Amino acid sequence: MISSCGTRQRLTRALSIVGVAGLLAGSTMLSPLGVSAQHSGWVTSHPAAFVDQGTVTMVTDGSAADLDPASEELASSDNIDRNIGNTLVDLKGSSVGQVVPSLAQSWTITNGGKRYIFNLRHGVYFHTGHLMTSADVVYSLTRTIKAGLTNSYLLTRFISNPAKQIRAVGKYRVEIDLSRPQQFLLLALADSYVCMILDSKALKAHAKGNDYGHAYATSHDLGTGPYRIQSWQHNQQVTLVRFPRYWGGWSGPHFSKVVVQTVPESSSRRELLERGQADLTFDLTPQDYRAMQHNSRLQVSSPYGTEVDYIQFDDYGKLKNPAARQALSYAFDYNALLNGVMKGFARRATGPYPHVLLGYNPHGFTYQTNLSKAKALFARAGIKAGATLTMDEYPSTDLDAAGLILQAQLSQIGIKLQIKQMTEATYNGILYGTEGPSGRPDLMPFGWWPDFNDPYDMAVPLVASWSAGANGANGGYYKDSRVDSLLKQMETARRSVLVNDAHELQNIVTQKDPAALWLVEPAQTTVLQRKLKGYVFNPLELQTYNFYTMHH
Amino acid sequence: MIRFVVRRLAFLVLVLLGISLITFVLSHIVPADPVRLYAGPRATPATIRLIRHQLGFDQPLPQQYLLYLSNLLHGNFGYSLESHRAVSADLYDYLPATIELTLAAVVFILVVGIPLGVLSAVLPGSIVDQVGRVIATTGVALPAFWLGLMAQLVFFDLLGWLPAGGRLNESANPPPHITGLYTVDSLVSGQFATFGQSLFHLLLPAVVLGYGSLAVLTRQIRASMLDVMGQDYVRTARGKGMPRRIIVIRHALRNALVPATTVMGLQIGYLLGGALLVEDVFSWPGIGRYATLATLTLDYNAIMAVTIVAALMYGLVNLVVDLLYVVIDPRIAY
Amino acid sequence: MAHKMVTPADAQIIQDDIGLPTISRGQRFVHHTITQNLLLRPVHLLGVVIVVAVTLLAFFGPVIAPHNPVIPDYTAMLAGPSANHLFGTDPIGYDIFSRILAGARLSLGTAVSVLAIALVIGLPLGALSGMAGGWIDEVVMRVTDMFLAFPALILALAIAAALGPGLVSAAIALSMAFWPWYARLLRGQVLSLKNMDYVQAATIIGTRPVGLMWRHILPNALSPIIVELSMDVGYAVLATASLSFIGLGAQPPSPEWGAMIVAGRDYLRTAWWTEAFPGIALTLTVLGFNLTGDGLRDALDPRAAHIR
């Protein structure tokens, strides 16, 4: 049942596009960048009048749950946060590496790349009515770290002592001091969900015990974004209306109302789109996309993001020997998944790095399905016909199909794959659980995308030995000493070294000592009414939509 | 009479206690740590310890149960791991939807079932009787969830007559929350378009949910009617030349309603269970769907709450049903 | 009950138990005798035919299936009904016809396990309650009341969620919903048979309660239990499928019918056959057991014969 589980772990969120990231080497970004196109309303000397576009309706199978950026982990919650909140800086359009001002109007990086100074925009109001000042920025970032909830990891990589390292200098200036130069801080701060700036007065007023306002922030709109929450029927519908005092202004055509409706049945969502009763949806079946491509009133947008889907190996027991893991990689029928199941709405993944990510190696090693080779490698690893492997999985379009494909392939060489299906919650409980490698299934499918355009950020949770078990998403307790040392180097490496290291890492975790059966990069397909304009896809901001830029 | 009610209420309390104990025990064999689920992946150990303490999960089990009970008495079902809200707040949102759907199904069952049952008994072998038999036979065999899917396929996908799910159209605003029943709230606040819309959305799920119980009620009424009409006093009345219509209504139907009421009371339990499936199919945001989602996310506070609330509703409905006997049949007294 | 419909006969069980006055039944409209054969009425015959067919499938289904039910055909995913794939294929490429044939074993097997557990719990408790009377009776009956006092599918949901999804936990969960009916049924039978002359006589000559139960009461209480069982097999199949449908029963790739309906759910529009055929199989099976149960009741339990 895809329907109830279509909401994806925020953890599996990734990052994006090639290239431009090189610009980011800290000190090169001294000048305040210009104001981006989507915020032009603010600076245009002759603001055009607001042209009310009425209501835009999105139908989706997920429902927003927790809105607190410090803890929320569902794309469906991100989708609301992205429209009601802002971050200090934004990713520019569909770029994964270029940032533009948002709540910070400009910034400078000094002290050899260790000090970031943000000059905040004046006259920005929260939906609560309070004026945004440096105190809000300091508190928002600090509490995310201190609350120690799901998302704190994103900032703790940069900031270990927030009380000392994040400072307000005057009403509209914030300084962040790092212990060493960090080229990715700006990109992290552009994470439009985790680093959203909230109203600190409201958070403090509603704090309970040591929760930094978490319980309150979970269900209250404390942002500065273009839309504010008008009503929220849990698991049903969220209605956003335009916030007239939005700092970006309302000149030009914008929707005044956004309705995000939960419609779990993918066939119902398709029907609503086809009848023009909804403007936008995603997470349909590949068959639906195929059929809808022929509908002249609809557009099917299928760009590639940064998500990689894979089946993790348990680095223990039967699969301890790399030959066994290579054998599995040879046994899999990639074409069946790409063409049969995904109908072309996916492309081969050749390792942990998606095409658009910094560090992707287009010439990396790629397995070709070869059962006899698989059989020989299994034999070398001591796995004979009649052996049984185990796999846990949860419902999803491609991952459970992949399990079944593997099962069928293996049965042809006499190996039995025992699949246990479970709910996504149970599965996550096992993957992120404290159970050691001996108590885990041999194979664990999952999907992942990075937080920002950094091969280190993408790989650490998956293959670093210190991310094993409950400490990350390395559910198979993968441990390769070379990979570990590469990662340690990558954490602080300059770009050229970083890319080389990433290539080597990709080769190890794919070919030499496979960490997973790397399956596909699924296309990030959205179906929209053709008349709906202004949709901008960013490969890092998956399954969320910025309605402010949209119009008819 | 009062004694009867008091005794029944006391038993209901006992039932609820038992159920709370069963679900409490069950919640502790769930193969996942609720604190970890609540804190989310990657939460730091310190945070997990803190939350465990805040939620009282570091206390001995009997104490946790007592805490749970005392919270229950205050209407506090704990926090939902999924919505991160108080479960009572969730129930406030979801419960009315289920009540509305169940009531609509009951109305459908009674409005169709009683005439159908009576007519099939009065006119055995007629078209009505045949239709009644088909419903009675298929009704108990058709899986509600499958019937729902097929109904969607026909009435939404193929014919386009009825909506596929939800309580209102996409992008429609719900009426102000008075009772939480959209039909009632929209009428009370004079939003007639919304009223029409919510009726329209109720139609398919209510019929699908009620179809099985309709079969049972029709069977029961027909059988009891035949039974009563064969009895001596009815035959005597007929012999005396009393009009058939009067006999049917005054004697037969009245007597047939007693077992029919029992069946209806028991069917409420079936309808509440069936709501799990029908709400899932029709994206109906009621406690059934809430419970289904809760089981998929191992949100055990929510599951416990739904179980207890469902038991409470079922118990109260059946108490009312028992009291109804007195109204229907003056010979019954407690 | 879970998906067990509360039938008029069940209502009677409850009505008898709570001592509600029932209307005297008088003369029956349609006259049946015990000697009347189950197979004489065409609907009942249909029921028996379906039950026999499904039972045969449970034994031989996997053998006669034209395709392996758990090996997909990648070249034909979501293929419509054809000569090769009689009922089409599902999103993975499984042959739906073969899976329906193979699924009979799972559906029926689970239902039988559910009822076996229900009998093992329910019958001893019912016998104990009826034979012992007094406070034991009171306690046992209040416990069954408790289990009957709330929607069984919701109870099953709570249990299945705790035990983790799967057919085994589904079977355990559902048996919790079925056993109280058997406890009550047997208790009622014991109470009425206890006062029969021949049982009284056996008591006088010193037969022990267990012997009394085995030799005199159980054989005579068998018919209503069999009637109830034959109906409940269908309801248990339905309840299992329902749990699978909400994700707590059979897990893919197992070809349980409810799980098959879930698997095709997103393809309702694009591939109706993924939904239609498993549902028809399910409906027919439940119908078959239901009609057979009706027929058995007519043949064995004349008191309820006119209710249909």
mmCIF file with all atom_site columns, N, CA, C and O in Angstrom, chain A residues 1-2 265-267 270-271 274 285 287 333 336 340-341 401 404-405 407-408 411 421, chain C residues 70-72 74 77-78 92 94 165 245-246 251-253 262 265-270:
data_model
loop_
_atom_site.group_PDB
_atom_site.id
_atom_site.type_symbol
_atom_site.label_atom_id
_atom_site.label_alt_id
_atom_site.label_comp_id
_atom_site.label_asym_id
_atom_site.label_entity_id
_atom_site.label_seq_id
_atom_site.pdbx_PDB_ins_code
_atom_site.Cartn_x
_atom_site.Cartn_y
_atom_site.Cartn_z
_atom_site.occupancy
_atom_site.B_iso_or_equiv
_atom_site.pdbx_formal_charge
_atom_site.auth_seq_id
_atom_site.auth_comp_id
_atom_site.auth_asym_id
_atom_site.auth_atom_id
_atom_site.pdbx_PDB_model_num
ATOM 1   N N  . MET A 1 1   ? 0.837  -1.181  0.000   1.00 0.00 ? 1   MET A N  1
ATOM 2   C CA . MET A 1 1   ? 0.000  0.000   0.000   1.00 0.00 ? 1   MET A CA 1
ATOM 3   C C  . MET A 1 1   ? 0.874  1.233   0.000   1.00 0.00 ? 1   MET A C  1
ATOM 4   O O  . MET A 1 1   ? 1.374  1.644   1.024   1.00 0.00 ? 1   MET A O  1
ATOM 5   N N  . ILE A 1 2   ? 1.060  1.764   -1.134  1.00 0.00 ? 2   ILE A N  1
ATOM 6   C CA . ILE A 1 2   ? 1.910  2.928   -1.221  1.00 0.00 ? 2   ILE A CA 1
ATOM 7   C C  . ILE A 1 2   ? 1.265  4.073   -0.458  1.00 0.00 ? 2   ILE A C  1
ATOM 8   O O  . ILE A 1 2   ? 1.911  4.852   0.178   1.00 0.00 ? 2   ILE A O  1
ATOM 9   N N  . GLU A 1 265 ? -5.437 7.642   -2.037  1.00 0.00 ? 265 GLU A N  1
ATOM 10  C CA . GLU A 1 265 ? -5.509 6.778   -3.214  1.00 0.00 ? 265 GLU A CA 1
ATOM 11  C C  . GLU A 1 265 ? -4.823 7.434   -4.392  1.00 0.00 ? 265 GLU A C  1
ATOM 12  O O  . GLU A 1 265 ? -5.235 8.508   -4.823  1.00 0.00 ? 265 GLU A O  1
ATOM 13  N N  . SER A 1 266 ? -3.840 6.780   -4.968  1.00 0.00 ? 266 SER A N  1
ATOM 14  C CA . SER A 1 266 ? -3.179 7.416   -6.096  1.00 0.00 ? 266 SER A CA 1
ATOM 15  C C  . SER A 1 266 ? -4.121 7.502   -7.286  1.00 0.00 ? 266 SER A C  1
ATOM 16  O O  . SER A 1 266 ? -4.084 8.453   -8.052  1.00 0.00 ? 266 SER A O  1
ATOM 17  N N  . SER A 1 267 ? -5.029 6.525   -7.414  1.00 0.00 ? 267 SER A N  1
ATOM 18  C CA . SER A 1 267 ? -5.939 6.605   -8.564  1.00 0.00 ? 267 SER A CA 1
ATOM 19  C C  . SER A 1 267 ? -6.906 7.778   -8.402  1.00 0.00 ? 267 SER A C  1
ATOM 20  O O  . SER A 1 267 ? -7.302 8.404   -9.379  1.00 0.00 ? 267 SER A O  1
ATOM 21  N N  . ARG A 1 270 ? -5.014 10.945  -9.347  1.00 0.00 ? 270 ARG A N  1
ATOM 22  C CA . ARG A 1 270 ? -4.894 11.058  -10.794 1.00 0.00 ? 270 ARG A CA 1
ATOM 23  C C  . ARG A 1 270 ? -6.184 11.605  -11.388 1.00 0.00 ? 270 ARG A C  1
ATOM 24  O O  . ARG A 1 270 ? -6.183 12.527  -12.207 1.00 0.00 ? 270 ARG A O  1
ATOM 25  N N  . GLU A 1 271 ? -7.294 11.038  -10.923 1.00 0.00 ? 271 GLU A N  1
ATOM 26  C CA . GLU A 1 271 ? -8.598 11.451  -11.428 1.00 0.00 ? 271 GLU A CA 1
ATOM 27  C C  . GLU A 1 271 ? -8.847 12.941  -11.156 1.00 0.00 ? 271 GLU A C  1
ATOM 28  O O  . GLU A 1 271 ? -9.339 13.670  -12.011 1.00 0.00 ? 271 GLU A O  1
ATOM 29  N N  . GLU A 1 274 ? -6.966 14.937  -13.571 1.00 0.00 ? 274 GLU A N  1
ATOM 30  C CA . GLU A 1 274 ? -7.527 14.847  -14.913 1.00 0.00 ? 274 GLU A CA 1
ATOM 31  C C  . GLU A 1 274 ? -8.813 15.646  -15.051 1.00 0.00 ? 274 GLU A C  1
ATOM 32  O O  . GLU A 1 274 ? -9.149 16.143  -16.113 1.00 0.00 ? 274 GLU A O  1
ATOM 33  N N  . THR A 1 285 ? 1.672  6.161   -9.771  1.00 0.00 ? 285 THR A N  1
ATOM 34  C CA . THR A 1 285 ? 2.414  5.024   -10.294 1.00 0.00 ? 285 THR A CA 1
ATOM 35  C C  . THR A 1 285 ? 3.001  5.373   -11.662 1.00 0.00 ? 285 THR A C  1
ATOM 36  O O  . THR A 1 285 ? 2.476  6.242   -12.366 1.00 0.00 ? 285 THR A O  1
ATOM 37  N N  . GLN A 1 287 ? 2.685  3.824   -14.302 1.00 0.00 ? 287 GLN A N  1
ATOM 38  C CA . GLN A 1 287 ? 1.630  3.648   -15.307 1.00 0.00 ? 287 GLN A CA 1
ATOM 39  C C  . GLN A 1 287 ? 0.808  4.922   -15.450 1.00 0.00 ? 287 GLN A C  1
ATOM 40  O O  . GLN A 1 287 ? 0.453  5.330   -16.549 1.00 0.00 ? 287 GLN A O  1
ATOM 41  N N  . ASP A 1 333 ? 18.375 -8.121  -11.581 1.00 0.00 ? 333 ASP A N  1
ATOM 42  C CA . ASP A 1 333 ? 17.963 -7.761  -12.941 1.00 0.00 ? 333 ASP A CA 1
ATOM 43  C C  . ASP A 1 333 ? 17.581 -6.275  -12.968 1.00 0.00 ? 333 ASP A C  1
ATOM 44  O O  . ASP A 1 333 ? 16.456 -5.899  -12.646 1.00 0.00 ? 333 ASP A O  1
ATOM 45  N N  . ALA A 1 336 ? 14.723 -5.113  -15.378 1.00 0.00 ? 336 ALA A N  1
ATOM 46  C CA . ALA A 1 336 ? 13.352 -5.399  -14.950 1.00 0.00 ? 336 ALA A CA 1
ATOM 47  C C  . ALA A 1 336 ? 12.842 -4.272  -14.065 1.00 0.00 ? 336 ALA A C  1
ATOM 48  O O  . ALA A 1 336 ? 11.692 -3.859  -14.163 1.00 0.00 ? 336 ALA A O  1
ATOM 49  N N  . GLY A 1 340 ? 10.557 -2.463  -16.466 1.00 0.00 ? 340 GLY A N  1
ATOM 50  C CA . GLY A 1 340 ? 9.330  -3.156  -16.114 1.00 0.00 ? 340 GLY A CA 1
ATOM 51  C C  . GLY A 1 340 ? 8.561  -2.443  -15.017 1.00 0.00 ? 340 GLY A C  1
ATOM 52  O O  . GLY A 1 340 ? 7.392  -2.114  -15.190 1.00 0.00 ? 340 GLY A O  1
ATOM 53  N N  . VAL A 1 341 ? 9.230  -2.195  -13.929 1.00 0.00 ? 341 VAL A N  1
ATOM 54  C CA . VAL A 1 341 ? 8.524  -1.595  -12.787 1.00 0.00 ? 341 VAL A CA 1
ATOM 55  C C  . VAL A 1 341 ? 8.434  -0.081  -12.921 1.00 0.00 ? 341 VAL A C  1
ATOM 56  O O  . VAL A 1 341 ? 7.367  0.506   -12.818 1.00 0.00 ? 341 VAL A O  1
ATOM 57  N N  . ALA A 1 401 ? 9.348  -3.975  -5.095  1.00 0.00 ? 401 ALA A N  1
ATOM 58  C CA . ALA A 1 401 ? 9.484  -4.669  -6.374  1.00 0.00 ? 401 ALA A CA 1
ATOM 59  C C  . ALA A 1 401 ? 10.910 -5.186  -6.531  1.00 0.00 ? 401 ALA A C  1
ATOM 60  O O  . ALA A 1 401 ? 11.136 -6.306  -6.999  1.00 0.00 ? 401 ALA A O  1
ATOM 61  N N  . LEU A 1 404 ? 11.394 -8.386  -4.758  1.00 0.00 ? 404 LEU A N  1
ATOM 62  C CA . LEU A 1 404 ? 10.777 -9.518  -5.440  1.00 0.00 ? 404 LEU A CA 1
ATOM 63  C C  . LEU A 1 404 ? 11.575 -9.924  -6.676  1.00 0.00 ? 404 LEU A C  1
ATOM 64  O O  . LEU A 1 404 ? 11.697 -11.106 -7.004  1.00 0.00 ? 404 LEU A O  1
ATOM 65  N N  . ILE A 1 405 ? 12.129 -8.927  -7.352  1.00 0.00 ? 405 ILE A N  1
ATOM 66  C CA . ILE A 1 405 ? 12.959 -9.234  -8.517  1.00 0.00 ? 405 ILE A CA 1
ATOM 67  C C  . ILE A 1 405 ? 14.195 -10.019 -8.080  1.00 0.00 ? 405 ILE A C  1
ATOM 68  O O  . ILE A 1 405 ? 14.545 -11.053 -8.666  1.00 0.00 ? 405 ILE A O  1
ATOM 69  N N  . GLN A 1 407 ? 14.484 -11.786 -5.446  1.00 0.00 ? 407 GLN A N  1
ATOM 70  C CA . GLN A 1 407 ? 14.023 -13.096 -5.000  1.00 0.00 ? 407 GLN A CA 1
ATOM 71  C C  . GLN A 1 407 ? 13.899 -14.060 -6.185  1.00 0.00 ? 407 GLN A C  1
ATOM 72  O O  . GLN A 1 407 ? 14.366 -15.188 -6.147  1.00 0.00 ? 407 GLN A O  1
ATOM 73  N N  . ALA A 1 408 ? 13.291 -13.556 -7.260  1.00 0.00 ? 408 ALA A N  1
ATOM 74  C CA . ALA A 1 408 ? 13.096 -14.402 -8.441  1.00 0.00 ? 408 ALA A CA 1
ATOM 75  C C  . ALA A 1 408 ? 14.428 -14.750 -9.100  1.00 0.00 ? 408 ALA A C  1
ATOM 76  O O  . ALA A 1 408 ? 14.651 -15.886 -9.534  1.00 0.00 ? 408 ALA A O  1
ATOM 77  N N  . SER A 1 411 ? 16.305 -17.323 -7.034  1.00 0.00 ? 411 SER A N  1
ATOM 78  C CA . SER A 1 411 ? 15.720 -18.668 -7.065  1.00 0.00 ? 411 SER A CA 1
ATOM 79  C C  . SER A 1 411 ? 16.205 -19.440 -8.290  1.00 0.00 ? 411 SER A C  1
ATOM 80  O O  . SER A 1 411 ? 16.244 -20.669 -8.289  1.00 0.00 ? 411 SER A O  1
ATOM 81  N N  . GLN A 1 421 ? 7.806  -8.560  4.950   1.00 0.00 ? 421 GLN A N  1
ATOM 82  C CA . GLN A 1 421 ? 7.251  -7.233  4.709   1.00 0.00 ? 421 GLN A CA 1
ATOM 83  C C  . GLN A 1 421 ? 6.787  -6.642  6.020   1.00 0.00 ? 421 GLN A C  1
ATOM 84  O O  . GLN A 1 421 ? 6.233  -7.333  6.853   1.00 0.00 ? 421 GLN A O  1
ATOM 85  N N  . VAL C 2 70  ? 4.681  -17.113 -6.964  1.00 0.00 ? 70  VAL C N  1
ATOM 86  C CA . VAL C 2 70  ? 5.575  -16.104 -6.400  1.00 0.00 ? 70  VAL C CA 1
ATOM 87  C C  . VAL C 2 70  ? 6.803  -15.835 -7.274  1.00 0.00 ? 70  VAL C C  1
ATOM 88  O O  . VAL C 2 70  ? 7.751  -15.208 -6.834  1.00 0.00 ? 70  VAL C O  1
ATOM 89  N N  . ILE C 2 71  ? 6.744  -16.291 -8.507  1.00 0.00 ? 71  ILE C N  1
ATOM 90  C CA . ILE C 2 71  ? 7.811  -15.922 -9.450  1.00 0.00 ? 71  ILE C CA 1
ATOM 91  C C  . ILE C 2 71  ? 7.166  -15.016 -10.514 1.00 0.00 ? 71  ILE C C  1
ATOM 92  O O  . ILE C 2 71  ? 6.286  -15.435 -11.248 1.00 0.00 ? 71  ILE C O  1
ATOM 93  N N  . PRO C 2 72  ? 7.585  -13.762 -10.540 1.00 0.00 ? 72  PRO C N  1
ATOM 94  C CA . PRO C 2 72  ? 6.943  -12.840 -11.472 1.00 0.00 ? 72  PRO C CA 1
ATOM 95  C C  . PRO C 2 72  ? 7.432  -13.011 -12.915 1.00 0.00 ? 72  PRO C C  1
ATOM 96  O O  . PRO C 2 72  ? 8.512  -13.549 -13.161 1.00 0.00 ? 72  PRO C O  1
ATOM 97  N N  . TYR C 2 74  ? 8.537  -10.694 -15.666 1.00 0.00 ? 74  TYR C N  1
ATOM 98  C CA . TYR C 2 74  ? 8.873  -9.284  -15.885 1.00 0.00 ? 74  TYR C CA 1
ATOM 99  C C  . TYR C 2 74  ? 8.425  -8.781  -17.241 1.00 0.00 ? 74  TYR C C  1
ATOM 100 O O  . TYR C 2 74  ? 8.288  -7.601  -17.467 1.00 0.00 ? 74  TYR C O  1
ATOM 101 N N  . MET C 2 77  ? 4.160  -7.230  -16.901 1.00 0.00 ? 77  MET C N  1
ATOM 102 C CA . MET C 2 77  ? 3.659  -6.609  -15.679 1.00 0.00 ? 77  MET C CA 1
ATOM 103 C C  . MET C 2 77  ? 2.356  -5.908  -15.994 1.00 0.00 ? 77  MET C C  1
ATOM 104 O O  . MET C 2 77  ? 2.230  -5.227  -17.015 1.00 0.00 ? 77  MET C O  1
ATOM 105 N N  . LEU C 2 78  ? 1.367  -6.077  -15.124 1.00 0.00 ? 78  LEU C N  1
ATOM 106 C CA . LEU C 2 78  ? 0.048  -5.470  -15.320 1.00 0.00 ? 78  LEU C CA 1
ATOM 107 C C  . LEU C 2 78  ? -0.554 -5.820  -16.671 1.00 0.00 ? 78  LEU C C  1
ATOM 108 O O  . LEU C 2 78  ? -1.220 -4.986  -17.290 1.00 0.00 ? 78  LEU C O  1
ATOM 109 N N  . ILE C 2 92  ? 3.789  -6.486  -10.227 1.00 0.00 ? 92  ILE C N  1
ATOM 110 C CA . ILE C 2 92  ? 5.114  -7.106  -10.180 1.00 0.00 ? 92  ILE C CA 1
ATOM 111 C C  . ILE C 2 92  ? 5.284  -8.096  -11.328 1.00 0.00 ? 92  ILE C C  1
ATOM 112 O O  . ILE C 2 92  ? 6.397  -8.483  -11.673 1.00 0.00 ? 92  ILE C O  1
ATOM 113 N N  . TYR C 2 94  ? 3.180  -10.974 -11.327 1.00 0.00 ? 94  TYR C N  1
ATOM 114 C CA . TYR C 2 94  ? 2.644  -12.249 -10.850 1.00 0.00 ? 94  TYR C CA 1
ATOM 115 C C  . TYR C 2 94  ? 1.381  -12.590 -11.626 1.00 0.00 ? 94  TYR C C  1
ATOM 116 O O  . TYR C 2 94  ? 0.586  -11.710 -11.944 1.00 0.00 ? 94  TYR C O  1
ATOM 117 N N  . PRO C 2 165 ? 2.924  -7.368  11.952  1.00 0.00 ? 165 PRO C N  1
ATOM 118 C CA . PRO C 2 165 ? 2.064  -7.877  10.898  1.00 0.00 ? 165 PRO C CA 1
ATOM 119 C C  . PRO C 2 165 ? 2.481  -9.264  10.422  1.00 0.00 ? 165 PRO C C  1
ATOM 120 O O  . PRO C 2 165 ? 3.654  -9.624  10.492  1.00 0.00 ? 165 PRO C O  1
ATOM 121 N N  . PHE C 2 245 ? -5.779 -6.328  4.298   1.00 0.00 ? 245 PHE C N  1
ATOM 122 C CA . PHE C 2 245 ? -6.055 -5.106  3.533   1.00 0.00 ? 245 PHE C CA 1
ATOM 123 C C  . PHE C 2 245 ? -5.509 -3.879  4.253   1.00 0.00 ? 245 PHE C C  1
ATOM 124 O O  . PHE C 2 245 ? -4.996 -2.969  3.617   1.00 0.00 ? 245 PHE C O  1
ATOM 125 N N  . ILE C 2 246 ? -5.637 -3.837  5.579   1.00 0.00 ? 246 ILE C N  1
ATOM 126 C CA . ILE C 2 246 ? -5.088 -2.666  6.268   1.00 0.00 ? 246 ILE C CA 1
ATOM 127 C C  . ILE C 2 246 ? -3.630 -2.875  6.649   1.00 0.00 ? 246 ILE C C  1
ATOM 128 O O  . ILE C 2 246 ? -3.073 -2.117  7.423   1.00 0.00 ? 246 ILE C O  1
ATOM 129 N N  . GLN C 2 251 ? 1.657  -10.729 4.215   1.00 0.00 ? 251 GLN C N  1
ATOM 130 C CA . GLN C 2 251 ? 2.579  -9.772  3.636   1.00 0.00 ? 251 GLN C CA 1
ATOM 131 C C  . GLN C 2 251 ? 3.035  -10.279 2.276   1.00 0.00 ? 251 GLN C C  1
ATOM 132 O O  . GLN C 2 251 ? 3.208  -11.471 2.091   1.00 0.00 ? 251 GLN C O  1
ATOM 133 N N  . PRO C 2 252 ? 3.239  -9.373  1.329   1.00 0.00 ? 252 PRO C N  1
ATOM 134 C CA . PRO C 2 252 ? 3.703  -9.800  0.025   1.00 0.00 ? 252 PRO C CA 1
ATOM 135 C C  . PRO C 2 252 ? 5.040  -10.518 0.143   1.00 0.00 ? 252 PRO C C  1
ATOM 136 O O  . PRO C 2 252 ? 5.791  -10.183 1.055   1.00 0.00 ? 252 PRO C O  1
ATOM 137 N N  . PRO C 2 253 ? 5.366  -11.430 -0.703  1.00 0.00 ? 253 PRO C N  1
ATOM 138 C CA . PRO C 2 253 ? 4.591  -11.777 -1.894  1.00 0.00 ? 253 PRO C CA 1
ATOM 139 C C  . PRO C 2 253 ? 3.547  -12.862 -1.639  1.00 0.00 ? 253 PRO C C  1
ATOM 140 O O  . PRO C 2 253 ? 3.101  -13.479 -2.594  1.00 0.00 ? 253 PRO C O  1
ATOM 141 N N  . VAL C 2 262 ? -4.778 -5.329  -1.899  1.00 0.00 ? 262 VAL C N  1
ATOM 142 C CA . VAL C 2 262 ? -3.954 -4.174  -1.537  1.00 0.00 ? 262 VAL C CA 1
ATOM 143 C C  . VAL C 2 262 ? -2.899 -3.910  -2.605  1.00 0.00 ? 262 VAL C C  1
ATOM 144 O O  . VAL C 2 262 ? -2.684 -2.779  -3.025  1.00 0.00 ? 262 VAL C O  1
ATOM 145 N N  . ARG C 2 265 ? -4.102 -1.983  -5.485  1.00 0.00 ? 265 ARG C N  1
ATOM 146 C CA . ARG C 2 265 ? -4.975 -0.865  -5.174  1.00 0.00 ? 265 ARG C CA 1
ATOM 147 C C  . ARG C 2 265 ? -4.647 0.407   -5.956  1.00 0.00 ? 265 ARG C C  1
ATOM 148 O O  . ARG C 2 265 ? -5.535 1.125   -6.400  1.00 0.00 ? 265 ARG C O  1
ATOM 149 N N  . ASP C 2 266 ? -3.377 0.687   -6.124  1.00 0.00 ? 266 ASP C N  1
ATOM 150 C CA . ASP C 2 266 ? -2.997 1.888   -6.855  1.00 0.00 ? 266 ASP C CA 1
ATOM 151 C C  . ASP C 2 266 ? -3.270 1.755   -8.349  1.00 0.00 ? 266 ASP C C  1
ATOM 152 O O  . ASP C 2 266 ? -3.145 2.715   -9.092  1.00 0.00 ? 266 ASP C O  1
ATOM 153 N N  . TYR C 2 267 ? -3.620 0.552   -8.761  1.00 0.00 ? 267 TYR C N  1
ATOM 154 C CA . TYR C 2 267 ? -3.812 0.317   -10.194 1.00 0.00 ? 267 TYR C CA 1
ATOM 155 C C  . TYR C 2 267 ? -5.276 0.047   -10.519 1.00 0.00 ? 267 TYR C C  1
ATOM 156 O O  . TYR C 2 267 ? -5.591 -0.524  -11.548 1.00 0.00 ? 267 TYR C O  1
ATOM 157 N N  . LEU C 2 268 ? -6.136 0.460   -9.586  1.00 0.00 ? 268 LEU C N  1
ATOM 158 C CA . LEU C 2 268 ? -7.567 0.224   -9.762  1.00 0.00 ? 268 LEU C CA 1
ATOM 159 C C  . LEU C 2 268 ? -8.041 0.669   -11.140 1.00 0.00 ? 268 LEU C C  1
ATOM 160 O O  . LEU C 2 268 ? -8.768 -0.048  -11.819 1.00 0.00 ? 268 LEU C O  1
ATOM 161 N N  . ARG C 2 269 ? -7.604 1.840   -11.547 1.00 0.00 ? 269 ARG C N  1
ATOM 162 C CA . ARG C 2 269 ? -8.077 2.367   -12.822 1.00 0.00 ? 269 ARG C CA 1
ATOM 163 C C  . ARG C 2 269 ? -7.344 1.749   -14.001 1.00 0.00 ? 269 ARG C C  1
ATOM 164 O O  . ARG C 2 269 ? -7.939 1.446   -15.017 1.00 0.00 ? 269 ARG C O  1
ATOM 165 N N  . THR C 2 270 ? -6.028 1.617   -13.852 1.00 0.00 ? 270 THR C N  1
ATOM 166 C CA . THR C 2 270 ? -5.250 1.183   -15.003 1.00 0.00 ? 270 THR C CA 1
ATOM 167 C C  . THR C 2 270 ? -5.328 -0.320  -15.194 1.00 0.00 ? 270 THR C C  1
ATOM 168 O O  . THR C 2 270 ? -5.085 -0.810  -16.280 1.00 0.00 ? 270 THR C O  1
#
